[in-house]
PDB file of C-alpha atoms in Angstrom:
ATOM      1  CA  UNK W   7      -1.175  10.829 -16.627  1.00 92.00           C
ATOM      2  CA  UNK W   8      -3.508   9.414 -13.460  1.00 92.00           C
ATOM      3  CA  UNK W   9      -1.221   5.930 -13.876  1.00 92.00           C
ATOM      4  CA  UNK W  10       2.266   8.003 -13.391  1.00 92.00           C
ATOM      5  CA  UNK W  11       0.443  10.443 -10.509  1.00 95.00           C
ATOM      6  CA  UNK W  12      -0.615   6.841  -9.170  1.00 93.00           C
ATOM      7  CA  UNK W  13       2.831   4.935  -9.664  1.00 93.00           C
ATOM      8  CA  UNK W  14       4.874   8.001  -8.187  1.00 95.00           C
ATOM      9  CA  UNK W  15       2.634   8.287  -5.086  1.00 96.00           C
ATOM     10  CA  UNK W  16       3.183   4.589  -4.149  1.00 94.00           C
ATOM     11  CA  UNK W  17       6.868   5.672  -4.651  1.00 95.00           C
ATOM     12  CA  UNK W  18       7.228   8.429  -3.528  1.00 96.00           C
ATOM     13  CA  UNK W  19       5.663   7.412  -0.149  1.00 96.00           C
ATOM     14  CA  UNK W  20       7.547   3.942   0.380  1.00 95.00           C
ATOM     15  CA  UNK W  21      10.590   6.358  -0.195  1.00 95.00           C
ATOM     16  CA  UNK W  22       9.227   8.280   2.857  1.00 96.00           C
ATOM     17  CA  UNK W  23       8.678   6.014   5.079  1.00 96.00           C
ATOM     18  CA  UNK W  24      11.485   3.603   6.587  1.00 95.00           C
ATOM     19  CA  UNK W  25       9.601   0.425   6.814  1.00 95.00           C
ATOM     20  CA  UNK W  26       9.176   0.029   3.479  1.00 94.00           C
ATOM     21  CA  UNK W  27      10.803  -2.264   1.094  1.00 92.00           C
ATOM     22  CA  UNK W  28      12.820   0.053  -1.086  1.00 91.00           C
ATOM     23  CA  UNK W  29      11.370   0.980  -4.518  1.00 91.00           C
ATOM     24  CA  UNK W  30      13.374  -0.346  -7.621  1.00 90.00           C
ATOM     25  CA  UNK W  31      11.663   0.546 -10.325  1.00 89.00           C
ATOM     26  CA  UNK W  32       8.849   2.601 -11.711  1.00 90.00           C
ATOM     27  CA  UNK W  33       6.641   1.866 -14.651  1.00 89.00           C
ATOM     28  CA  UNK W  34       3.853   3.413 -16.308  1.00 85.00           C
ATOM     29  CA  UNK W  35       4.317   0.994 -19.525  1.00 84.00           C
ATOM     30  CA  UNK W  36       0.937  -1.543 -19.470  1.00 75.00           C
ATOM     31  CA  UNK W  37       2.091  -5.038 -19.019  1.00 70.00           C
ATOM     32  CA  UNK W  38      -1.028  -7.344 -19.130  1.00 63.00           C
ATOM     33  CA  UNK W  39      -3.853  -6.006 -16.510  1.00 62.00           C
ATOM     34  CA  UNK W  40      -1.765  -3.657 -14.786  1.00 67.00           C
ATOM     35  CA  UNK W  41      -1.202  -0.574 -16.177  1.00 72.00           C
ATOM     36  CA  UNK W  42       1.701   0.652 -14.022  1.00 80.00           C
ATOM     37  CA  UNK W  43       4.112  -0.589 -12.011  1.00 77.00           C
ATOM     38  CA  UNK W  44       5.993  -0.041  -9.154  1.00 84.00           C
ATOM     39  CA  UNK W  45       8.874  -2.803  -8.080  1.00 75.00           C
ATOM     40  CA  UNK W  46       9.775  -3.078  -3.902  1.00 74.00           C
ATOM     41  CA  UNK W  47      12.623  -5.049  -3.081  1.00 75.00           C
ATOM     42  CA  UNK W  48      13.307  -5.648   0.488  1.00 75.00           C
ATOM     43  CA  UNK W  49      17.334  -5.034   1.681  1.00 72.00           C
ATOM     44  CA  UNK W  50      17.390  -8.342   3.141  1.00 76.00           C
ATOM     45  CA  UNK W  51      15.480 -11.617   3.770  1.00 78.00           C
ATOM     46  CA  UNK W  52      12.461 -11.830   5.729  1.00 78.00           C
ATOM     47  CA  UNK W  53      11.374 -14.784   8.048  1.00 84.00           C
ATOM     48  CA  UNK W  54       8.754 -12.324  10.019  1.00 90.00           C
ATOM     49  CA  UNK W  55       7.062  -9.047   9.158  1.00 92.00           C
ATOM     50  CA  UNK W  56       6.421  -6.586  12.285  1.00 94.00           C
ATOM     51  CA  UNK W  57       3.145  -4.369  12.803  1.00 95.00           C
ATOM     52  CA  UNK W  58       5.104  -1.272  11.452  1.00 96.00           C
ATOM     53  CA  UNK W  59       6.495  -2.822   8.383  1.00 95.00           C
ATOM     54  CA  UNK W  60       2.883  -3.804   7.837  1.00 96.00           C
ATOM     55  CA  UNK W  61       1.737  -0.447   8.089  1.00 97.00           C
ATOM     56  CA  UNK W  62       4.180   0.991   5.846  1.00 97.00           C
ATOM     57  CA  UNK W  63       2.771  -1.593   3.359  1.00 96.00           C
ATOM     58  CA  UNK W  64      -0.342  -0.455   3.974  1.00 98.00           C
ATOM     59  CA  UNK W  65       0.444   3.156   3.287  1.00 98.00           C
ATOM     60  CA  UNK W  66       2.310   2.092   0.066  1.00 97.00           C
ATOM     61  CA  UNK W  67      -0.542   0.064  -1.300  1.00 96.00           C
ATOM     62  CA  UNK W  68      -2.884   2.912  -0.505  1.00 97.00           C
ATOM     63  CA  UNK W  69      -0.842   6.209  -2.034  1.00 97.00           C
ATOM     64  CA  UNK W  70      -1.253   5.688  -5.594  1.00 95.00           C
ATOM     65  CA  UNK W  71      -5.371   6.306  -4.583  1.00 95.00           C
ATOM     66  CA  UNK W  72      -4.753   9.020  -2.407  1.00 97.00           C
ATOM     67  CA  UNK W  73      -2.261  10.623  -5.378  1.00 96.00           C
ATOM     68  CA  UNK W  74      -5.087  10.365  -7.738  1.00 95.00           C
ATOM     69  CA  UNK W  75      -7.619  12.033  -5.477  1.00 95.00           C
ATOM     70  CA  UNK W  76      -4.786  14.688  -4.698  1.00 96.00           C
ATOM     71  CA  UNK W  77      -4.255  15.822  -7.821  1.00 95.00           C
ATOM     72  CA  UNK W  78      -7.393  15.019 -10.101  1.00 95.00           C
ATOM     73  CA  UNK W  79     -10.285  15.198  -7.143  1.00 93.00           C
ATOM     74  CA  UNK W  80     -11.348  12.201  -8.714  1.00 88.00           C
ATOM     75  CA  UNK W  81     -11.444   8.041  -7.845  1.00 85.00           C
ATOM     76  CA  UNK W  82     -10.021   5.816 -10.668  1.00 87.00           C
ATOM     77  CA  UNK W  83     -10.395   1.958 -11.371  1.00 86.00           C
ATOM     78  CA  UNK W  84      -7.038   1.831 -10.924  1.00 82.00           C
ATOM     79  CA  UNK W  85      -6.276   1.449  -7.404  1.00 85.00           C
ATOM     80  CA  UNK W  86      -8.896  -1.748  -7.434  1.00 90.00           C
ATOM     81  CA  UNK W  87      -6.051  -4.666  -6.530  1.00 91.00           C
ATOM     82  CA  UNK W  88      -3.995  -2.310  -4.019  1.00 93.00           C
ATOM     83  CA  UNK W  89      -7.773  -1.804  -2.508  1.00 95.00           C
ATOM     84  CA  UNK W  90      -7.991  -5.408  -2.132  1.00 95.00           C
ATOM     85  CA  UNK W  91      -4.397  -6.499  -1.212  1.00 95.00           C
ATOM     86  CA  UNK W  92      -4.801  -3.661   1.903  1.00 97.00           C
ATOM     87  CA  UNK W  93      -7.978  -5.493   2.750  1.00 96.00           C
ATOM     88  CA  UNK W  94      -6.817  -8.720   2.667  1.00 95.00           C
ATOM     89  CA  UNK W  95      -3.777  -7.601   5.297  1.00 96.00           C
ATOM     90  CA  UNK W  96      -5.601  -5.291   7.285  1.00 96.00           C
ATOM     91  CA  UNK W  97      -8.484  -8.192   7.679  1.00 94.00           C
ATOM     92  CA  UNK W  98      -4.798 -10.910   8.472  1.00 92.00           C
ATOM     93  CA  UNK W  99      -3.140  -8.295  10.992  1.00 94.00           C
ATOM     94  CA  UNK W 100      -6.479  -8.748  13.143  1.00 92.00           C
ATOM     95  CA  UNK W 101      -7.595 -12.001  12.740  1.00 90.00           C
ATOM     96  CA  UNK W 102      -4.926 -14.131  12.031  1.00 89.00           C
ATOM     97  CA  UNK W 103      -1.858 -12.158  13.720  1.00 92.00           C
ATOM     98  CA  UNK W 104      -3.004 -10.401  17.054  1.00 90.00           C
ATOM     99  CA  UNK W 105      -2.123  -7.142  15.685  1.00 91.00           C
ATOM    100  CA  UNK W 106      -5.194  -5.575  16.725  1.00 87.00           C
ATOM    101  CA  UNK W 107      -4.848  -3.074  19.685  1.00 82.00           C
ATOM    102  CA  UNK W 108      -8.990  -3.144  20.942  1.00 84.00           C
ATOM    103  CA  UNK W 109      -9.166  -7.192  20.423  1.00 80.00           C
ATOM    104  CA  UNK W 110      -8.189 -10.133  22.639  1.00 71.00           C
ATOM    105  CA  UNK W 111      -4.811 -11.722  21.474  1.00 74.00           C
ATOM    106  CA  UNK W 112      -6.135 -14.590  19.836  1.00 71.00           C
ATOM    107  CA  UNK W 113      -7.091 -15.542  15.871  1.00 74.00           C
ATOM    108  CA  UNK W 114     -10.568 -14.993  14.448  1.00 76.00           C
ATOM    109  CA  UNK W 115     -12.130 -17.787  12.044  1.00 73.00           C
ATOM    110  CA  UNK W 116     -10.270 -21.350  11.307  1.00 66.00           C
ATOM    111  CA  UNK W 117      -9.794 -21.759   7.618  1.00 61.00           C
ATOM    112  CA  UNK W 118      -9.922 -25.660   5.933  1.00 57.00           C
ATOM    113  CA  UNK W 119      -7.274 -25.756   2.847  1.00 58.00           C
ATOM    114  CA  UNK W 120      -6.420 -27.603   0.396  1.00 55.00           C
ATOM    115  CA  UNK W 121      -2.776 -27.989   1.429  1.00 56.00           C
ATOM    116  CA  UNK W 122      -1.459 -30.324  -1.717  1.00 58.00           C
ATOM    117  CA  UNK W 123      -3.070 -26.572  -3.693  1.00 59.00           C
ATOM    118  CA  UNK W 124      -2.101 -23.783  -1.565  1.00 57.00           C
ATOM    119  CA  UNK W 125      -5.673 -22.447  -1.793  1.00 58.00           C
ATOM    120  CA  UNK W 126      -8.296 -22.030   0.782  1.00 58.00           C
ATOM    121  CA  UNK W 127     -11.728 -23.476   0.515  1.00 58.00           C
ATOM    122  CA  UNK W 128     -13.464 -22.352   3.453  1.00 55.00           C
ATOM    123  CA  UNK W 129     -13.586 -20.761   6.582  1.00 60.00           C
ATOM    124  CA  UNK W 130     -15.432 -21.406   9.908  1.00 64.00           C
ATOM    125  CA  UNK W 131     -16.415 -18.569  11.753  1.00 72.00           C
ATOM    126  CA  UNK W 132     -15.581 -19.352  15.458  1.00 69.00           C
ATOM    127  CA  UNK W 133     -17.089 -15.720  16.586  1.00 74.00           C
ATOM    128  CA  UNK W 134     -19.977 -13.623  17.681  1.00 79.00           C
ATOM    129  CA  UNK W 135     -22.164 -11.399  14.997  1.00 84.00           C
ATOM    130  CA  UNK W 136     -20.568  -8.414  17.927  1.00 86.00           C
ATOM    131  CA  UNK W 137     -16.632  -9.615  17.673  1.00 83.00           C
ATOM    132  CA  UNK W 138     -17.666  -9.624  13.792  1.00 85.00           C
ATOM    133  CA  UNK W 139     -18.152  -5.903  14.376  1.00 90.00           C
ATOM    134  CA  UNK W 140     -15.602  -5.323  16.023  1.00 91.00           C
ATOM    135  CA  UNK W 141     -13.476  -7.389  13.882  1.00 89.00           C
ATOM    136  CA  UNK W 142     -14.330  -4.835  11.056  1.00 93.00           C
ATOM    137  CA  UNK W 143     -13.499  -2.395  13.308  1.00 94.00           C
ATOM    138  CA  UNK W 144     -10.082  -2.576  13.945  1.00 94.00           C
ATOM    139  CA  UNK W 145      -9.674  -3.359   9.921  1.00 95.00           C
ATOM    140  CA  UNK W 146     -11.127  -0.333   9.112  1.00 96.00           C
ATOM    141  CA  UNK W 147      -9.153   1.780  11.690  1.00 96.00           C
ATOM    142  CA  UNK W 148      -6.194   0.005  10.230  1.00 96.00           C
ATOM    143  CA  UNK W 149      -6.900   0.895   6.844  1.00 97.00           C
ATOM    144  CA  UNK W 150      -7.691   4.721   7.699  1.00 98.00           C
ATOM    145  CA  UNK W 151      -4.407   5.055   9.461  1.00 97.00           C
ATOM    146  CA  UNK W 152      -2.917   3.535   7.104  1.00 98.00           C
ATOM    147  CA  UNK W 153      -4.601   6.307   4.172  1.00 98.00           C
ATOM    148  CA  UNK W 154      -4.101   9.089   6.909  1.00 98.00           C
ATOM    149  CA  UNK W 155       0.083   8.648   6.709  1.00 98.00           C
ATOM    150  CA  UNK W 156      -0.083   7.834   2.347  1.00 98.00           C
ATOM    151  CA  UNK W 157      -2.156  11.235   2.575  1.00 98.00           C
ATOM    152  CA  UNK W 158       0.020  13.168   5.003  1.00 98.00           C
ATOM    153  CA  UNK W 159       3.032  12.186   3.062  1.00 97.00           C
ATOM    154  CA  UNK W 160       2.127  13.121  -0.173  1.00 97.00           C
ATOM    155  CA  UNK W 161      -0.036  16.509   0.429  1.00 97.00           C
ATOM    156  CA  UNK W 162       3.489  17.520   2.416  1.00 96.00           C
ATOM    157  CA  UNK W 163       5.150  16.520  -0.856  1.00 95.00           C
ATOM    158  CA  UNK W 164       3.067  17.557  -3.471  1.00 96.00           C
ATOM    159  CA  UNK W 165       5.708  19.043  -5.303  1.00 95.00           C
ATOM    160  CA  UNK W 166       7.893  16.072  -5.453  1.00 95.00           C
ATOM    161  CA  UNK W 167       4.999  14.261  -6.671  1.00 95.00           C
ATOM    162  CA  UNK W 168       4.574  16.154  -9.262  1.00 95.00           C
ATOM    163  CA  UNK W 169       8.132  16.396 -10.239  1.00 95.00           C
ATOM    164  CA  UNK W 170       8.577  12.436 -10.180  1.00 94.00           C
ATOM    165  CA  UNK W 171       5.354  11.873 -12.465  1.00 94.00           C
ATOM    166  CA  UNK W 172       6.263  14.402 -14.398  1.00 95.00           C
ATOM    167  CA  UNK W 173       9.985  12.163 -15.068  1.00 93.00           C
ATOM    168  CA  UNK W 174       7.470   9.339 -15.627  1.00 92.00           C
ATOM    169  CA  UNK W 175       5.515  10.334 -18.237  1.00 93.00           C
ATOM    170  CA  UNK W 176       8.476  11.678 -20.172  1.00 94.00           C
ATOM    171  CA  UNK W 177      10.739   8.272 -19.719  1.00 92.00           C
ATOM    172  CA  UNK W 178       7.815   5.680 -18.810  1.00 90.00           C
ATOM    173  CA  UNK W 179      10.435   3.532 -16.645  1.00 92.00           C
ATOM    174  CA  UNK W 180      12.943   4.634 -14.589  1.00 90.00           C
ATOM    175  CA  UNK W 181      15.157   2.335 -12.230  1.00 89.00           C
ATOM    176  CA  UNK W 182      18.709   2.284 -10.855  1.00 87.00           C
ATOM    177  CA  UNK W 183      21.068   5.362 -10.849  1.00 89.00           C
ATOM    178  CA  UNK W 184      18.190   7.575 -11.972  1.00 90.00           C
ATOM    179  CA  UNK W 185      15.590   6.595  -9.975  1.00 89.00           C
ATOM    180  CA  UNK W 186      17.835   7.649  -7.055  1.00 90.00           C
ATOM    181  CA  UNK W 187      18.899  10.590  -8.822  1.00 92.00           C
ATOM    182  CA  UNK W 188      15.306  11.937  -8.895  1.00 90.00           C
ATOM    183  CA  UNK W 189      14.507  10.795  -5.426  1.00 91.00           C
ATOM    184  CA  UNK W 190      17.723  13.133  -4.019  1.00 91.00           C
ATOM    185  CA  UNK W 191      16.893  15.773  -6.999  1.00 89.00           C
ATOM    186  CA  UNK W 192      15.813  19.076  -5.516  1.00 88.00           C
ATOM    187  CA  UNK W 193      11.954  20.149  -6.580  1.00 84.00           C
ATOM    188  CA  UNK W 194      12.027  22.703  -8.603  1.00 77.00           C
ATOM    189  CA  UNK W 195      10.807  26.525  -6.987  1.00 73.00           C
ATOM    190  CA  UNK W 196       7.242  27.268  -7.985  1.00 66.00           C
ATOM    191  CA  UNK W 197       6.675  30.464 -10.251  1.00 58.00           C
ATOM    192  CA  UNK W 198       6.357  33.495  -8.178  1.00 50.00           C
ATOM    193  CA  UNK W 199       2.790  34.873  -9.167  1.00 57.00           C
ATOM    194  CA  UNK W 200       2.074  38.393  -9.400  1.00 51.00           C
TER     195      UNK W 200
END
């Protein structure tokens, strides 16, 4: 149940939100370490990724936490890689990208790789102990705007989140035709209580 509340709310909000890849599938069947999954495809090839479509990202990555908290008040283990993916992004918009809108438009840190492996084996910092603060800064005003729309969306659409993990835990995948189906499906009214 907390994996299809977490899989629909990255859904549900990349289906919100117009700079985000399209969502293709949804999966709450385990497939090695991950114990959901939910498929973005973009519409077209991309040479260059703006600030917004990075924010959307960010938002994405993020909703399947803020669905959790939503609807069980509690934090799982689950949202541990989209934690660190939104990190990792939030930390590149600043310091690599000039994405920041407090800092200076330059990069922060100049990383040595190993080219011939496509992995990174150190980096220098090239900045003050104060731009280091201010460096986590920005990330973490990144990151909470970032939460603030996943949350928005989703408490506005509670009801549709319910309805699509509901559909999730019934038919563990859905894709195609009726993954669009449920999208433009009407929620259903809520009981009139007495």
């Amino acid at each position: 149940e907390i994996t299809a509340y977490h899989e629909a709310g990255h859904a549900l909000v990349a289906r919100k939100l117009p700079d985000a890849d399209p969502v293709r599938k949804i999966s709450i069947i385990s497939r090695g370490m991950a114990l959901g999954l939910t498929w973005h495809m973009p519409t077209e090839d991309r040479h260059i990724t703006t600030r917004s479509q990075y924010m959307a990202q960010l938002s994405v990555l993020l909703a399947g936490h803020v669905a959790e908290g939503i609807m069980f008040n509690e934090k799982s283990t689950g949202a541990h890689n989209d934690i660190e993916r939104v990190t990792k992004i939030a930390r590149a918009m600043v310091t690599e990208y000039g994405m920041s809108e407090n800092l200076e438009l330059r990069t922060f840190g100049r990383k040595e790789e190993l080219v011939f492996l496509g992995k990174e084996i150190s980096e220098q910092k090239d900045y003050s102990e104060r731009m280091a603060l201010e460096i986590d800064r920005e990330v973490r005003t990144i990151i909470e705007e970032a939460h603030g729309v996943a949350r928005n969306i989703l408490t506005e659409n509670k009801a549709k989140l319910v309805q699509i993990a509901q559909r999730l835990i019934a038919e563990e995948s859905l894709e195609g035709d009726s993954l669009e189906k449920l999208f433009n499906e009407p929620v259903p009214a809520a009981p009139v209580q007495a």
